[in-house]
């Protein structure tokens, strides 16, 4: 009795590792002790099958809704959506870079004869198209040419090596308007490939646009004779020839505040505060008095009149260390006008990575940039197009920098480059080239919003004394009229700026929070409940393995139990004797003292036989072979023992 009590107490003690006797016990324990709401109703109402079925379906439906919500959240998370957040910051900041151009490109002496020939061709074309004689009013053959120094080292440059082509004449082409169904006349010129086939007309609805594009096409071929790098830093024209007055924040500008360069279309250009590192250009106050004020010469000398029909000054506001792409951005300042330009800065910060394609500094872009300044989208697109142009057409576009080892296009050397260029450029504009895929936007970018106001300047009553004040300025003729000068003031409207930042719509923390909210909504539990479910899965797996092992072990035990059993008998050696097998002779030397004869056969097996001379045993006492011995019951010894 005491042993049974001790056994029960030992069973009550909790072991180090315990498992359930069945899946039912495990499930009941889980339902009764888990923190997941509703699971206990599966076992507490087991006597009512309808309630059990109802709660089972309810829990399964809750699981389905939960994981459906999880699937929606993960699909949205892996789509990497972003949300834009806008903040307003106010702090002293650097004044932007300002580029101004006089819209009067140089007429270089090396190509002056070809430019004169081009002007005559343009005159003939305009007379052919419109019957207008433009020699006196449009062209100025006596303009002073610009002589470039040190051109003796540029190679075999010769004025007679280039010839203007007569194969690109301006023509009128009648075309059918698809919208109105009427025939209309367009003006353009014909372009063909190297074999003279696959021709098309580069046409425009405006004859003015067609003439300007035709002139630029020939102009690029002429200018391709010039060296790639033109040193004009020692040119006789100085900033005083264009800028009569320059002040920033009430202080006069210094010679170190600007850099000079020449644009083939927009002429002589100056960039103020190009680096953005001088504290002189720090903006501390908003308003007109604290901005950049310029008085500019805005007359049009008409060095090359058909490159641009605009008179005035080109102005562009851009970031520091950025190449000004004046053909895409900027605005024109009219002569005889005072223009005030208020600027408002916006900053855009993009995430990049999985949330969007952007680059920090352009080092990870597959396009080799041809500009030395900081990365911009336009710089990448121009570089990409120029690389494709050199690869497809065999030469480079004159308005873009050249890759190493390339040369600018010239229809004396590459007769079909125009055909190749215009087709590539149309593909670029229609986003059919992969340049837009290879050129991402900058991850951080500053944008400038501008608002402008204009007024006549100087007025009729003040122009006399203004001329007298400017008479002492270099190059200004006091007898000129009001329309040869312009005034422009650029200032910050406010020092605060808007910062537009991209942030993930679903961050990791927000995803976990949303998952926890859904879990609590459908089951009213916490993350520890998830651990309980994992524990249930692990217990199920372990219990399944144990049951499989037990089943296999039971099968092996059952096979052993079905083997023939040995009769239950006493194996007392005194009642047995060892005898030699049939056909074997016993060795008397192996006689046991108790009367048991031990015989060994040729295989070294010992056989015990009773001392009786009887060889055959009764059927009730069969011979037994055990560990190499044959045991036979000796009835004579048994009789003696009974007496």
Coordinates of C-alpha atoms in Angstrom, one line a residue:
X1 CA 0.0 0.0 0.0
X2 CA 2.8 2.4 0.9
X3 CA 4.5 1.6 -2.4
X4 CA 1.4 2.6 -4.4
X5 CA 1.1 5.9 -2.5
X6 CA 4.8 6.7 -3.1
X7 CA 4.3 5.9 -6.8
X8 CA 1.4 8.3 -7.0
X9 CA 3.4 11.1 -5.3
X10 CA 6.2 10.5 -7.7
X11 CA 3.8 10.7 -10.7
X12 CA 2.5 14.0 -9.4
X13 CA 5.9 15.6 -9.4
X14 CA 6.6 17.6 -12.5
X15 CA 9.4 16.3 -14.7
X16 CA 12.0 18.2 -16.6
X17 CA 10.4 17.4 -20.0
X18 CA 6.8 16.3 -20.2
X19 CA 4.6 15.5 -23.1
X20 CA 1.0 14.8 -23.5
X21 CA -0.5 11.4 -23.8
X22 CA -2.5 12.3 -26.9
X23 CA -3.3 15.1 -29.3
X24 CA -6.6 15.6 -27.6
X25 CA -4.9 16.3 -24.2
X26 CA -2.5 18.7 -25.9
X27 CA -5.3 20.6 -27.6
X28 CA -7.4 20.8 -24.5
X29 CA -4.5 22.2 -22.5
X30 CA -3.8 24.8 -25.2
X31 CA -7.4 25.9 -25.4
X32 CA -7.8 26.2 -21.6
X33 CA -4.5 28.1 -21.0
X34 CA -3.9 30.2 -24.1
X35 CA -4.3 34.0 -24.1
X36 CA -6.1 33.9 -27.5
X37 CA -9.8 34.8 -27.0
X38 CA -12.5 32.3 -27.9
X39 CA -10.4 29.1 -27.9
X40 CA -11.7 28.0 -24.5
X41 CA -15.2 27.8 -26.0
X42 CA -14.0 24.9 -28.1
X43 CA -13.6 22.7 -25.0
X44 CA -15.8 24.1 -22.4
X45 CA -18.9 23.6 -24.6
X46 CA -17.8 20.1 -25.9
X47 CA -21.1 18.7 -24.6
X48 CA -23.0 21.0 -27.0
X49 CA -21.8 20.1 -30.5
X50 CA -23.6 23.0 -32.1
X51 CA -21.8 25.6 -30.0
X52 CA -18.5 23.9 -30.6
X53 CA -19.1 23.9 -34.3
X54 CA -20.1 27.6 -34.2
X55 CA -17.0 28.7 -32.3
X56 CA -14.8 26.5 -34.5
X57 CA -16.2 28.2 -37.6
X58 CA -15.9 31.6 -35.9
X59 CA -12.3 31.1 -35.1
X60 CA -11.4 29.8 -38.5
X61 CA -13.2 32.8 -40.1
X62 CA -11.2 35.1 -37.8
X63 CA -8.0 33.4 -38.8
X64 CA -8.9 33.9 -42.5
X65 CA -9.7 37.5 -42.1
X66 CA -6.5 38.1 -40.1
X67 CA -4.2 36.6 -42.7
X68 CA -6.2 38.3 -45.5
X69 CA -5.4 41.6 -43.9
X70 CA -1.8 40.5 -43.4
X71 CA -1.6 39.7 -47.2
X72 CA -2.9 43.2 -48.1
X73 CA -0.5 44.9 -45.7
X74 CA 2.5 43.0 -47.1
X75 CA 1.6 43.5 -50.7
X76 CA 1.4 47.3 -50.0
X77 CA 4.6 47.2 -48.0
X78 CA 6.5 45.4 -50.9
X79 CA 5.2 48.0 -53.3
X80 CA 7.3 50.5 -51.4
X81 CA 4.9 53.5 -51.6
X82 CA 6.0 56.9 -50.3
X83 CA 4.3 59.8 -48.8
X84 CA 5.4 63.4 -49.2
X85 CA 5.8 65.5 -46.0
X86 CA 6.3 69.2 -46.2
X87 CA 8.1 71.3 -43.7
X88 CA 9.1 75.0 -43.6
X89 CA 12.5 76.0 -42.3
X90 CA 14.0 79.4 -41.8
X91 CA 17.7 80.0 -41.6
X92 CA 20.4 82.2 -43.4
X93 CA 21.4 80.6 -46.6
X94 CA 23.6 81.1 -49.6
X95 CA 22.4 83.2 -52.5
X96 CA 21.9 81.0 -55.7
X97 CA 24.2 81.1 -58.7
X98 CA 23.1 83.7 -61.4
X99 CA 24.1 83.3 -65.0
X100 CA 23.6 86.2 -67.5
X101 CA 24.3 86.1 -71.3
X102 CA 24.2 88.9 -73.8
X103 CA 22.6 86.8 -76.7
X104 CA 25.4 87.9 -79.0
X105 CA 27.8 85.1 -79.8
X106 CA 31.2 85.8 -81.2
X107 CA 32.0 85.8 -84.8
X108 CA 35.4 84.1 -84.8
X109 CA 37.9 85.2 -87.4
X110 CA 38.7 81.6 -88.3
X111 CA 35.2 80.9 -89.6
X112 CA 34.1 84.4 -90.5
X113 CA 34.2 83.8 -94.2
X114 CA 32.0 80.8 -93.9
X115 CA 29.6 82.7 -91.7
X116 CA 29.4 85.4 -94.4
X117 CA 28.6 82.8 -97.0
X118 CA 25.9 81.4 -94.7
X119 CA 24.4 84.8 -94.3
X120 CA 24.2 85.1 -98.0
X121 CA 22.6 81.7 -98.4
X122 CA 20.0 82.7 -95.7
X123 CA 19.3 85.9 -97.6
X124 CA 18.7 84.0 -100.8
X125 CA 16.5 81.5 -99.0
X126 CA 14.3 84.2 -97.4
X127 CA 14.0 86.0 -100.7
X128 CA 13.0 82.7 -102.3
X129 CA 10.4 81.9 -99.7
X130 CA 9.0 85.3 -99.0
X131 CA 10.4 87.6 -101.7
X132 CA 12.0 89.9 -99.1
X133 CA 15.4 91.6 -99.5
X134 CA 17.0 91.5 -96.1
X135 CA 20.5 92.5 -96.9
X136 CA 20.4 96.0 -95.5
X137 CA 18.3 95.4 -92.4
X138 CA 19.3 91.9 -91.3
X139 CA 23.0 91.4 -92.1
X140 CA 25.9 93.5 -91.0
X141 CA 29.0 92.4 -92.9
X142 CA 31.3 95.0 -91.2
X143 CA 31.1 93.6 -87.7
X144 CA 34.4 93.2 -86.0
X145 CA 35.6 89.6 -85.9
X146 CA 37.0 87.9 -82.9
X147 CA 40.6 86.8 -83.2
X148 CA 41.6 83.7 -81.1
X149 CA 45.1 83.5 -79.9
X150 CA 47.4 80.5 -80.1
X151 CA 45.5 78.7 -82.9
X152 CA 48.7 77.7 -84.6
X153 CA 48.8 74.6 -82.4
X154 CA 45.4 73.3 -83.2
X155 CA 46.3 71.3 -86.3
X156 CA 45.5 71.6 -89.9
X157 CA 42.8 74.2 -89.6
X158 CA 42.2 76.0 -92.9
X159 CA 39.6 78.3 -94.1
X160 CA 39.5 76.6 -97.5
X161 CA 39.1 73.0 -96.1
X162 CA 35.4 73.5 -95.4
X163 CA 32.7 74.1 -97.9
X164 CA 29.1 74.9 -97.2
X165 CA 26.8 72.2 -98.6
X166 CA 24.0 73.2 -101.1
X167 CA 22.2 69.9 -100.5
X168 CA 20.0 71.3 -97.6
X169 CA 18.0 74.0 -99.3
X170 CA 14.9 75.4 -97.6
X171 CA 11.7 74.2 -99.4
X172 CA 7.9 74.6 -99.1
X173 CA 6.2 71.2 -98.7
X174 CA 2.4 70.9 -98.8
X175 CA 1.0 68.6 -96.2
X176 CA -2.4 67.4 -95.1
X177 CA -3.6 68.4 -91.7
X178 CA -5.1 65.3 -90.1
X179 CA -7.3 67.4 -87.7
X180 CA -8.8 69.8 -90.1
X181 CA -8.4 67.8 -93.3
X182 CA -7.1 70.8 -95.1
X183 CA -3.8 71.1 -97.0
X184 CA -1.3 73.5 -95.5
X185 CA 2.2 74.6 -96.5
X186 CA 5.2 73.7 -94.3
X187 CA 8.8 74.9 -94.6
X188 CA 11.8 72.7 -94.0
X189 CA 14.8 71.0 -95.5
X190 CA 15.5 67.4 -96.7
X191 CA 17.8 64.9 -94.9
X192 CA 18.9 61.6 -96.3
X193 CA 21.2 58.7 -95.1
X194 CA 24.7 58.0 -96.4
X195 CA 23.4 56.1 -99.4
X196 CA 20.9 58.9 -100.3
X197 CA 17.9 56.8 -99.2
X198 CA 15.5 56.8 -96.3
X199 CA 15.0 60.6 -96.7
X200 CA 12.6 62.8 -94.7
X201 CA 11.8 66.5 -94.4
X202 CA 12.6 68.4 -91.3
X203 CA 9.6 70.7 -91.5
X204 CA 8.0 73.4 -89.4
X205 CA 4.6 75.1 -89.6
X206 CA 6.3 78.4 -88.9
X207 CA 8.7 79.6 -91.6
X208 CA 10.6 81.5 -88.9
X209 CA 11.3 78.4 -86.9
X210 CA 12.4 76.5 -90.1
X211 CA 14.8 79.3 -91.1
X212 CA 16.4 79.4 -87.6
X213 CA 16.8 75.6 -87.4
X214 CA 18.2 75.5 -90.9
X215 CA 20.7 78.3 -90.0
X216 CA 21.7 76.5 -86.8
X217 CA 22.3 73.3 -88.7
X218 CA 24.8 74.9 -91.1
X219 CA 26.2 76.9 -88.2
X220 CA 27.1 73.8 -86.2
X221 CA 29.0 72.4 -89.3
X222 CA 30.9 75.6 -89.6
X223 CA 31.8 75.9 -85.9
X224 CA 33.0 72.3 -85.8
X225 CA 36.2 73.6 -87.4
X226 CA 37.1 75.4 -84.2
X227 CA 39.1 73.6 -81.5
X228 CA 37.2 71.8 -78.8
X229 CA 38.5 74.1 -76.1
X230 CA 38.6 77.9 -76.9
X231 CA 40.6 80.1 -74.5
X232 CA 38.8 83.4 -74.4
X233 CA 39.9 84.4 -70.9
X234 CA 42.3 87.0 -72.5
X235 CA 39.7 88.4 -74.8
X236 CA 39.5 92.2 -75.0
X237 CA 35.9 92.2 -73.9
X238 CA 35.6 92.5 -70.1
X239 CA 32.6 92.4 -67.8
X240 CA 32.4 96.2 -67.9
X241 CA 31.4 95.8 -71.6
X242 CA 28.2 94.1 -70.5
X243 CA 27.6 94.9 -66.8
X244 CA 27.6 98.6 -66.1
X245 CA 26.7 98.2 -62.4
X246 CA 26.7 95.2 -60.0
X247 CA 25.7 95.4 -56.3
X248 CA 24.8 92.7 -53.8
X249 CA 23.3 93.6 -50.4
X250 CA 24.4 97.2 -51.0
X251 CA 28.0 96.3 -51.6
X252 CA 29.7 96.4 -55.0
X253 CA 30.6 93.1 -56.6
X254 CA 34.2 92.0 -56.7
X255 CA 36.2 90.5 -59.6
X256 CA 36.3 87.2 -57.8
X257 CA 32.5 87.0 -57.7
X258 CA 32.0 85.9 -61.3
X259 CA 33.4 83.5 -64.0
X260 CA 33.2 84.1 -67.7
X261 CA 32.5 81.6 -70.5
X262 CA 31.2 81.7 -74.1
X263 CA 28.1 79.9 -75.3
X264 CA 27.9 79.2 -79.1
X265 CA 24.3 80.5 -79.2
X266 CA 23.8 82.8 -76.2
X267 CA 27.1 84.6 -76.5
X268 CA 29.3 86.0 -73.7
X269 CA 28.1 84.8 -70.3
X270 CA 29.0 85.5 -66.7
X271 CA 28.1 83.4 -63.7
X272 CA 27.9 85.1 -60.3
X273 CA 28.5 83.1 -57.1
X274 CA 29.2 79.9 -59.1
X275 CA 30.8 78.0 -56.2
X276 CA 28.6 79.1 -53.4
X277 CA 31.4 79.1 -50.8
X278 CA 32.1 82.8 -50.2
X279 CA 30.4 84.2 -47.1
X280 CA 29.9 87.5 -49.0
X281 CA 26.9 85.9 -50.8
X282 CA 25.2 84.8 -47.6
X283 CA 21.6 86.0 -47.6
X284 CA 20.7 87.4 -44.2
X285 CA 17.6 89.4 -45.0
X286 CA 14.8 89.2 -47.6
X287 CA 13.8 92.0 -49.9
X288 CA 14.9 94.0 -52.9
X289 CA 17.6 96.1 -51.1
X290 CA 19.4 92.9 -50.0
X291 CA 19.5 91.2 -53.4
X292 CA 21.6 91.3 -56.5
X293 CA 21.1 94.5 -58.6
X294 CA 22.6 94.7 -62.2
X295 CA 22.5 97.3 -64.9
X296 CA 23.2 95.6 -68.2
X297 CA 23.9 96.5 -71.7
X298 CA 21.0 95.0 -73.6
X299 CA 21.7 96.1 -77.2
X300 CA 22.0 93.5 -80.0
X301 CA 25.1 93.9 -82.0
X302 CA 23.9 91.2 -84.4
X303 CA 27.2 89.4 -84.8
X304 CA 25.2 86.3 -85.9
X305 CA 21.6 87.6 -86.1
X306 CA 19.8 84.4 -87.2
X307 CA 20.9 82.3 -84.2
X308 CA 18.4 84.2 -82.1
X309 CA 15.7 86.7 -82.8
X310 CA 15.5 88.0 -79.2
X311 CA 17.1 91.3 -78.1
X312 CA 18.0 91.6 -74.5
X313 CA 19.8 89.5 -71.9
X314 CA 19.4 85.8 -70.9
X315 CA 19.2 85.2 -67.2
X316 CA 19.2 81.8 -65.4
X317 CA 19.0 81.1 -61.6
X318 CA 20.5 77.7 -60.7
X319 CA 22.3 75.8 -58.0
X320 CA 26.0 76.2 -57.3
X321 CA 28.5 74.0 -59.2
X322 CA 25.8 73.3 -61.8
X323 CA 26.2 73.7 -65.5
X324 CA 23.6 76.3 -66.8
X325 CA 21.6 74.8 -69.6
X326 CA 20.4 78.0 -71.1
X327 CA 18.6 76.4 -74.0
X328 CA 16.3 74.6 -71.5
X329 CA 15.9 77.0 -68.7
X330 CA 16.2 80.7 -67.9
X331 CA 14.2 83.8 -69.1
X332 CA 14.9 86.9 -71.1
X333 CA 15.2 90.5 -69.9
X334 CA 13.9 93.1 -72.2
X335 CA 15.8 96.2 -73.0
X336 CA 14.6 99.5 -71.6
X337 CA 12.9 97.6 -68.8
X338 CA 13.6 97.3 -65.0
X339 CA 12.8 93.7 -64.0
X340 CA 12.5 92.6 -60.4
X341 CA 12.7 88.8 -59.8
X342 CA 11.7 87.4 -56.4
X343 CA 12.8 83.8 -55.7
X344 CA 11.5 81.2 -53.4
X345 CA 13.6 78.1 -52.7
X346 CA 12.3 74.6 -52.4
X347 CA 14.2 71.5 -51.4
X348 CA 13.3 68.0 -52.5
X349 CA 14.7 65.0 -50.7
X350 CA 14.1 61.6 -52.4
X351 CA 14.5 58.3 -50.6
X352 CA 16.0 56.2 -53.4
X353 CA 16.7 52.5 -53.1
X354 CA 13.5 50.4 -53.3
X355 CA 11.3 53.5 -53.0
X356 CA 12.5 55.2 -56.1
X357 CA 15.4 55.7 -58.4
X358 CA 17.7 58.6 -57.5
X359 CA 21.4 59.2 -57.1
X360 CA 23.4 61.1 -54.5
X361 CA 26.3 62.4 -56.6
X362 CA 26.1 60.5 -59.9
X363 CA 28.9 58.0 -59.1
X364 CA 26.5 55.1 -59.4
X365 CA 25.1 56.2 -62.8
X366 CA 26.0 54.0 -65.8
X367 CA 26.5 57.1 -68.0
X368 CA 29.9 58.7 -68.0
X369 CA 29.3 62.4 -67.4
X370 CA 30.9 64.9 -69.9
X371 CA 30.4 67.9 -67.5
X372 CA 32.8 68.7 -64.7
X373 CA 30.2 70.2 -62.4
X374 CA 27.9 68.4 -60.0
X375 CA 25.4 65.9 -61.2
X376 CA 22.1 67.1 -62.7
X377 CA 19.5 65.3 -64.7
X378 CA 20.1 67.5 -67.8
X379 CA 23.9 66.9 -67.6
X380 CA 23.3 63.2 -67.5
X381 CA 20.8 63.3 -70.4
X382 CA 23.1 65.4 -72.6
X383 CA 26.0 63.1 -71.8
X384 CA 24.0 60.0 -72.6
X385 CA 22.8 61.4 -75.9
X386 CA 26.3 62.5 -76.9
X387 CA 27.6 59.0 -76.2
X388 CA 24.9 57.5 -78.4
X389 CA 25.4 60.1 -81.0
X390 CA 29.1 59.3 -81.3
X391 CA 28.4 55.5 -81.4
X392 CA 25.6 55.7 -83.9
X393 CA 26.5 58.7 -86.1
X394 CA 30.3 58.6 -85.8
X395 CA 30.6 62.2 -84.5
X396 CA 29.4 64.5 -81.7
X397 CA 26.7 67.2 -81.4
X398 CA 28.4 70.6 -81.4
X399 CA 26.5 72.0 -78.4
X400 CA 27.5 69.2 -76.1
X401 CA 31.0 68.3 -74.8
X402 CA 32.8 65.5 -76.6
X403 CA 33.9 62.1 -75.2
X404 CA 37.6 61.4 -75.5
X405 CA 38.7 60.6 -79.0
X406 CA 35.6 61.9 -80.7
X407 CA 35.1 64.9 -83.1
X408 CA 32.3 67.2 -83.8
X409 CA 30.0 66.5 -86.8
X410 CA 30.8 68.1 -90.1
X411 CA 28.8 67.2 -93.3
X412 CA 32.0 67.5 -95.3
X413 CA 33.3 64.4 -93.4
X414 CA 30.0 62.8 -92.3
X415 CA 27.4 63.7 -95.0
X416 CA 24.5 61.9 -93.3
X417 CA 25.1 63.0 -89.7
X418 CA 22.0 65.4 -89.8
X419 CA 19.8 62.4 -90.8
X420 CA 21.2 60.4 -87.9
X421 CA 21.0 63.3 -85.4
X422 CA 17.4 64.4 -86.0
X423 CA 16.2 60.8 -85.8
X424 CA 18.0 60.2 -82.5
X425 CA 16.8 63.5 -81.1
X426 CA 13.2 62.7 -81.9
X427 CA 13.6 59.3 -80.1
X428 CA 15.1 61.1 -77.1
X429 CA 12.2 63.6 -76.9
X430 CA 9.7 60.7 -77.2
X431 CA 11.5 58.8 -74.4
X432 CA 12.3 56.0 -76.8
X433 CA 16.0 56.1 -75.9
X434 CA 17.1 54.5 -72.7
X435 CA 18.7 57.7 -71.4
X436 CA 15.8 58.5 -69.1
X437 CA 16.1 55.0 -67.6
X438 CA 19.9 55.4 -67.1
X439 CA 19.7 59.0 -65.7
X440 CA 17.9 59.2 -62.4
X441 CA 17.0 62.3 -60.6
X442 CA 19.2 63.6 -57.8
X443 CA 18.2 62.4 -54.3
X444 CA 18.6 66.0 -53.0
X445 CA 17.7 68.9 -55.2
X446 CA 17.1 72.6 -54.8
X447 CA 14.4 74.3 -56.9
X448 CA 13.8 78.0 -57.3
X449 CA 10.4 79.5 -57.9
X450 CA 10.5 82.9 -59.5
X451 CA 8.0 85.7 -59.8
X452 CA 8.8 88.8 -61.9
X453 CA 7.6 92.3 -62.2
X454 CA 8.6 94.8 -64.9
X455 CA 8.5 98.6 -65.5
X456 CA 9.9 101.0 -68.0
X457 CA 13.4 102.1 -67.1
X458 CA 14.6 104.7 -67.2
X459 CA 11.5 106.8 -67.4
X460 CA 11.2 109.7 -69.9
X461 CA 12.0 112.3 -67.3
X462 CA 14.9 110.5 -65.7
X463 CA 16.6 109.1 -68.7
X464 CA 18.8 112.2 -69.2
X465 CA 20.5 112.1 -65.8
X466 CA 20.7 108.3 -65.9
X467 CA 22.6 108.5 -69.2
X468 CA 24.9 111.1 -67.7
X469 CA 25.6 108.8 -64.7
X470 CA 26.3 105.9 -67.0
X471 CA 28.3 108.0 -69.4
X472 CA 31.4 107.3 -67.3
X473 CA 30.9 103.6 -67.6
X474 CA 33.1 101.7 -70.0
X475 CA 31.6 101.4 -73.5
X476 CA 28.4 103.3 -72.9
X477 CA 27.4 105.9 -75.4
X478 CA 25.4 108.6 -73.7
X479 CA 23.6 109.4 -77.0
X480 CA 22.0 106.0 -77.1
X481 CA 18.3 105.7 -76.5
X482 CA 16.6 104.2 -73.6
X483 CA 16.3 100.7 -75.2
X484 CA 20.0 99.8 -75.1
X485 CA 20.2 99.2 -71.3
X486 CA 18.2 97.1 -68.8
X487 CA 18.0 96.8 -65.1
X488 CA 17.4 93.5 -63.2
X489 CA 17.2 92.9 -59.4
X490 CA 17.1 89.4 -58.0
X491 CA 16.2 88.9 -54.3
X492 CA 14.8 86.4 -51.8
X493 CA 11.2 87.0 -51.1
X494 CA 11.5 85.1 -47.8
X495 CA 14.4 83.4 -46.2
X496 CA 12.3 80.4 -45.2
X497 CA 12.1 77.6 -47.6
X498 CA 9.9 74.6 -48.1
X499 CA 11.4 71.2 -47.7
X500 CA 9.5 68.3 -49.4
X501 CA 10.7 65.0 -48.1
X502 CA 9.8 61.5 -49.1
X503 CA 9.1 59.0 -46.4
X504 CA 7.9 55.4 -46.5
X505 CA 4.2 55.0 -46.3
X506 CA 4.7 51.7 -44.5
X507 CA 7.9 51.7 -42.5
X508 CA 9.0 48.6 -40.5
X509 CA 7.7 49.9 -37.3
X510 CA 4.4 50.9 -38.8
X511 CA 4.0 47.5 -40.4
X512 CA 4.6 45.8 -37.1
X513 CA 2.1 48.2 -35.4
X514 CA -0.5 47.5 -38.1
X515 CA 0.0 43.7 -37.8
X516 CA -0.4 44.0 -34.0
X517 CA -3.6 46.1 -34.4
X518 CA -5.1 43.5 -36.7
X519 CA -4.1 40.6 -34.4
X520 CA -5.7 42.4 -31.4
X521 CA -8.8 43.2 -33.5
X522 CA -9.5 39.6 -34.5
X523 CA -8.1 37.7 -31.4
X524 CA -7.6 40.3 -28.7
X525 CA -4.2 39.0 -27.9
X526 CA -0.5 40.1 -28.0
X527 CA 2.8 38.9 -29.4
X528 CA 3.0 36.4 -26.6
X529 CA 0.0 34.7 -28.1
X530 CA 2.0 34.2 -31.3
X531 CA 4.7 32.5 -29.2
X532 CA 2.0 30.2 -27.7
X533 CA 0.9 29.2 -31.2
X534 CA 4.5 28.5 -32.1
X535 CA 4.8 26.4 -29.0
X536 CA 1.7 24.5 -30.0
X537 CA 3.2 23.8 -33.4
X538 CA 6.4 22.6 -31.9
X539 CA 4.6 20.3 -29.4
X540 CA 2.5 18.9 -32.3
X541 CA 5.6 18.1 -34.3
X542 CA 7.5 16.5 -31.3
X543 CA 4.4 14.5 -30.3
X544 CA 4.0 13.2 -33.9
X545 CA 7.6 12.1 -33.9
X546 CA 7.2 10.3 -30.6
X547 CA 4.1 8.5 -31.8
X548 CA 5.9 7.4 -35.0
X549 CA 8.8 6.1 -33.0
X550 CA 6.6 4.3 -30.6
X551 CA 4.7 2.7 -33.4
X552 CA 7.9 1.5 -35.1
X553 CA 9.2 0.1 -31.8
X554 CA 6.0 -1.7 -31.0
X555 CA 6.1 -3.4 -34.4
X556 CA 9.6 -4.7 -33.7
X557 CA 8.5 -6.0 -30.3
X558 CA 5.5 -7.8 -31.8
X559 CA 7.8 -9.6 -34.3
X560 CA 10.0 -10.8 -31.5
X561 CA 7.0 -12.0 -29.4
X562 CA 5.8 -14.4 -32.3
X563 CA 9.1 -16.5 -32.3
X564 CA 8.8 -20.2 -30.9
X565 CA 9.3 -20.3 -27.1
X566 CA 11.5 -22.8 -25.2
X567 CA 9.6 -25.3 -22.8
X568 CA 9.8 -24.3 -19.2
X569 CA 12.1 -26.8 -17.5
X570 CA 14.8 -27.0 -14.9
X571 CA 18.3 -27.0 -16.3
X572 CA 19.9 -28.6 -13.2
X573 CA 23.1 -30.2 -14.4
X574 CA 22.8 -32.9 -11.9
X575 CA 19.8 -34.3 -13.7
X576 CA 21.6 -34.3 -17.1
X577 CA 24.5 -35.9 -18.7
X578 CA 26.5 -34.8 -21.6
X579 CA 26.6 -37.4 -24.4
X580 CA 28.2 -37.5 -27.8
X581 CA 26.1 -36.9 -30.8
X582 CA 25.1 -39.9 -33.0
X583 CA 28.1 -41.3 -34.8
X584 CA 30.6 -39.7 -32.3
X585 CA 32.5 -41.4 -29.7
X586 CA 32.6 -40.1 -26.1
X587 CA 35.8 -39.3 -24.4
X588 CA 35.9 -40.9 -21.0
X589 CA 38.3 -38.2 -19.8
X590 CA 35.4 -35.8 -19.8
X591 CA 33.2 -37.5 -17.2
X592 CA 31.7 -35.2 -14.7
X593 CA 31.9 -36.2 -11.1
X594 CA 28.2 -36.1 -10.6
X595 CA 27.7 -38.7 -13.3
X596 CA 27.3 -36.4 -16.2
X597 CA 29.1 -37.4 -19.3
X598 CA 30.5 -34.5 -21.4
X599 CA 31.1 -35.2 -25.1
X600 CA 32.5 -32.8 -27.7
X601 CA 32.0 -33.3 -31.4
X602 CA 34.3 -32.2 -34.2
X603 CA 32.8 -28.8 -34.2
X604 CA 33.7 -28.2 -30.6
X605 CA 30.0 -28.3 -29.5
X606 CA 29.4 -29.7 -26.1
X607 CA 26.4 -32.1 -25.7
X608 CA 25.0 -33.2 -22.3
X609 CA 23.2 -36.5 -22.1
X610 CA 21.8 -38.3 -19.0
X611 CA 23.9 -41.1 -17.5
X612 CA 21.2 -43.6 -18.4
X613 CA 22.0 -45.8 -21.4
X614 CA 18.8 -44.8 -23.0
X615 CA 19.3 -42.6 -26.0
X616 CA 15.7 -41.7 -26.9
X617 CA 13.8 -39.4 -24.5
X618 CA 10.1 -39.4 -23.9
X619 CA 8.2 -37.0 -26.1
X620 CA 7.2 -35.0 -23.1
X621 CA 10.9 -34.3 -22.4
X622 CA 12.4 -33.4 -25.7
X623 CA 16.1 -32.7 -26.2
X624 CA 17.1 -29.1 -25.6
X625 CA 20.1 -27.4 -27.1
X626 CA 21.2 -24.4 -25.1
X627 CA 24.4 -22.6 -25.5
X628 CA 26.0 -25.4 -27.5
X629 CA 24.7 -28.1 -25.1
X630 CA 21.9 -30.6 -25.7
X631 CA 20.0 -31.2 -22.5
X632 CA 18.1 -34.5 -22.1
X633 CA 16.1 -35.5 -19.0
X634 CA 17.6 -38.6 -17.1
X635 CA 14.6 -40.5 -15.7
X636 CA 16.7 -43.0 -13.7
X637 CA 18.2 -40.1 -11.7
X638 CA 14.8 -38.7 -11.1
X639 CA 13.6 -42.1 -9.8
X640 CA 16.5 -42.3 -7.4
X641 CA 15.8 -38.8 -6.1
X642 CA 12.2 -39.7 -5.5
X643 CA 13.2 -42.6 -3.3

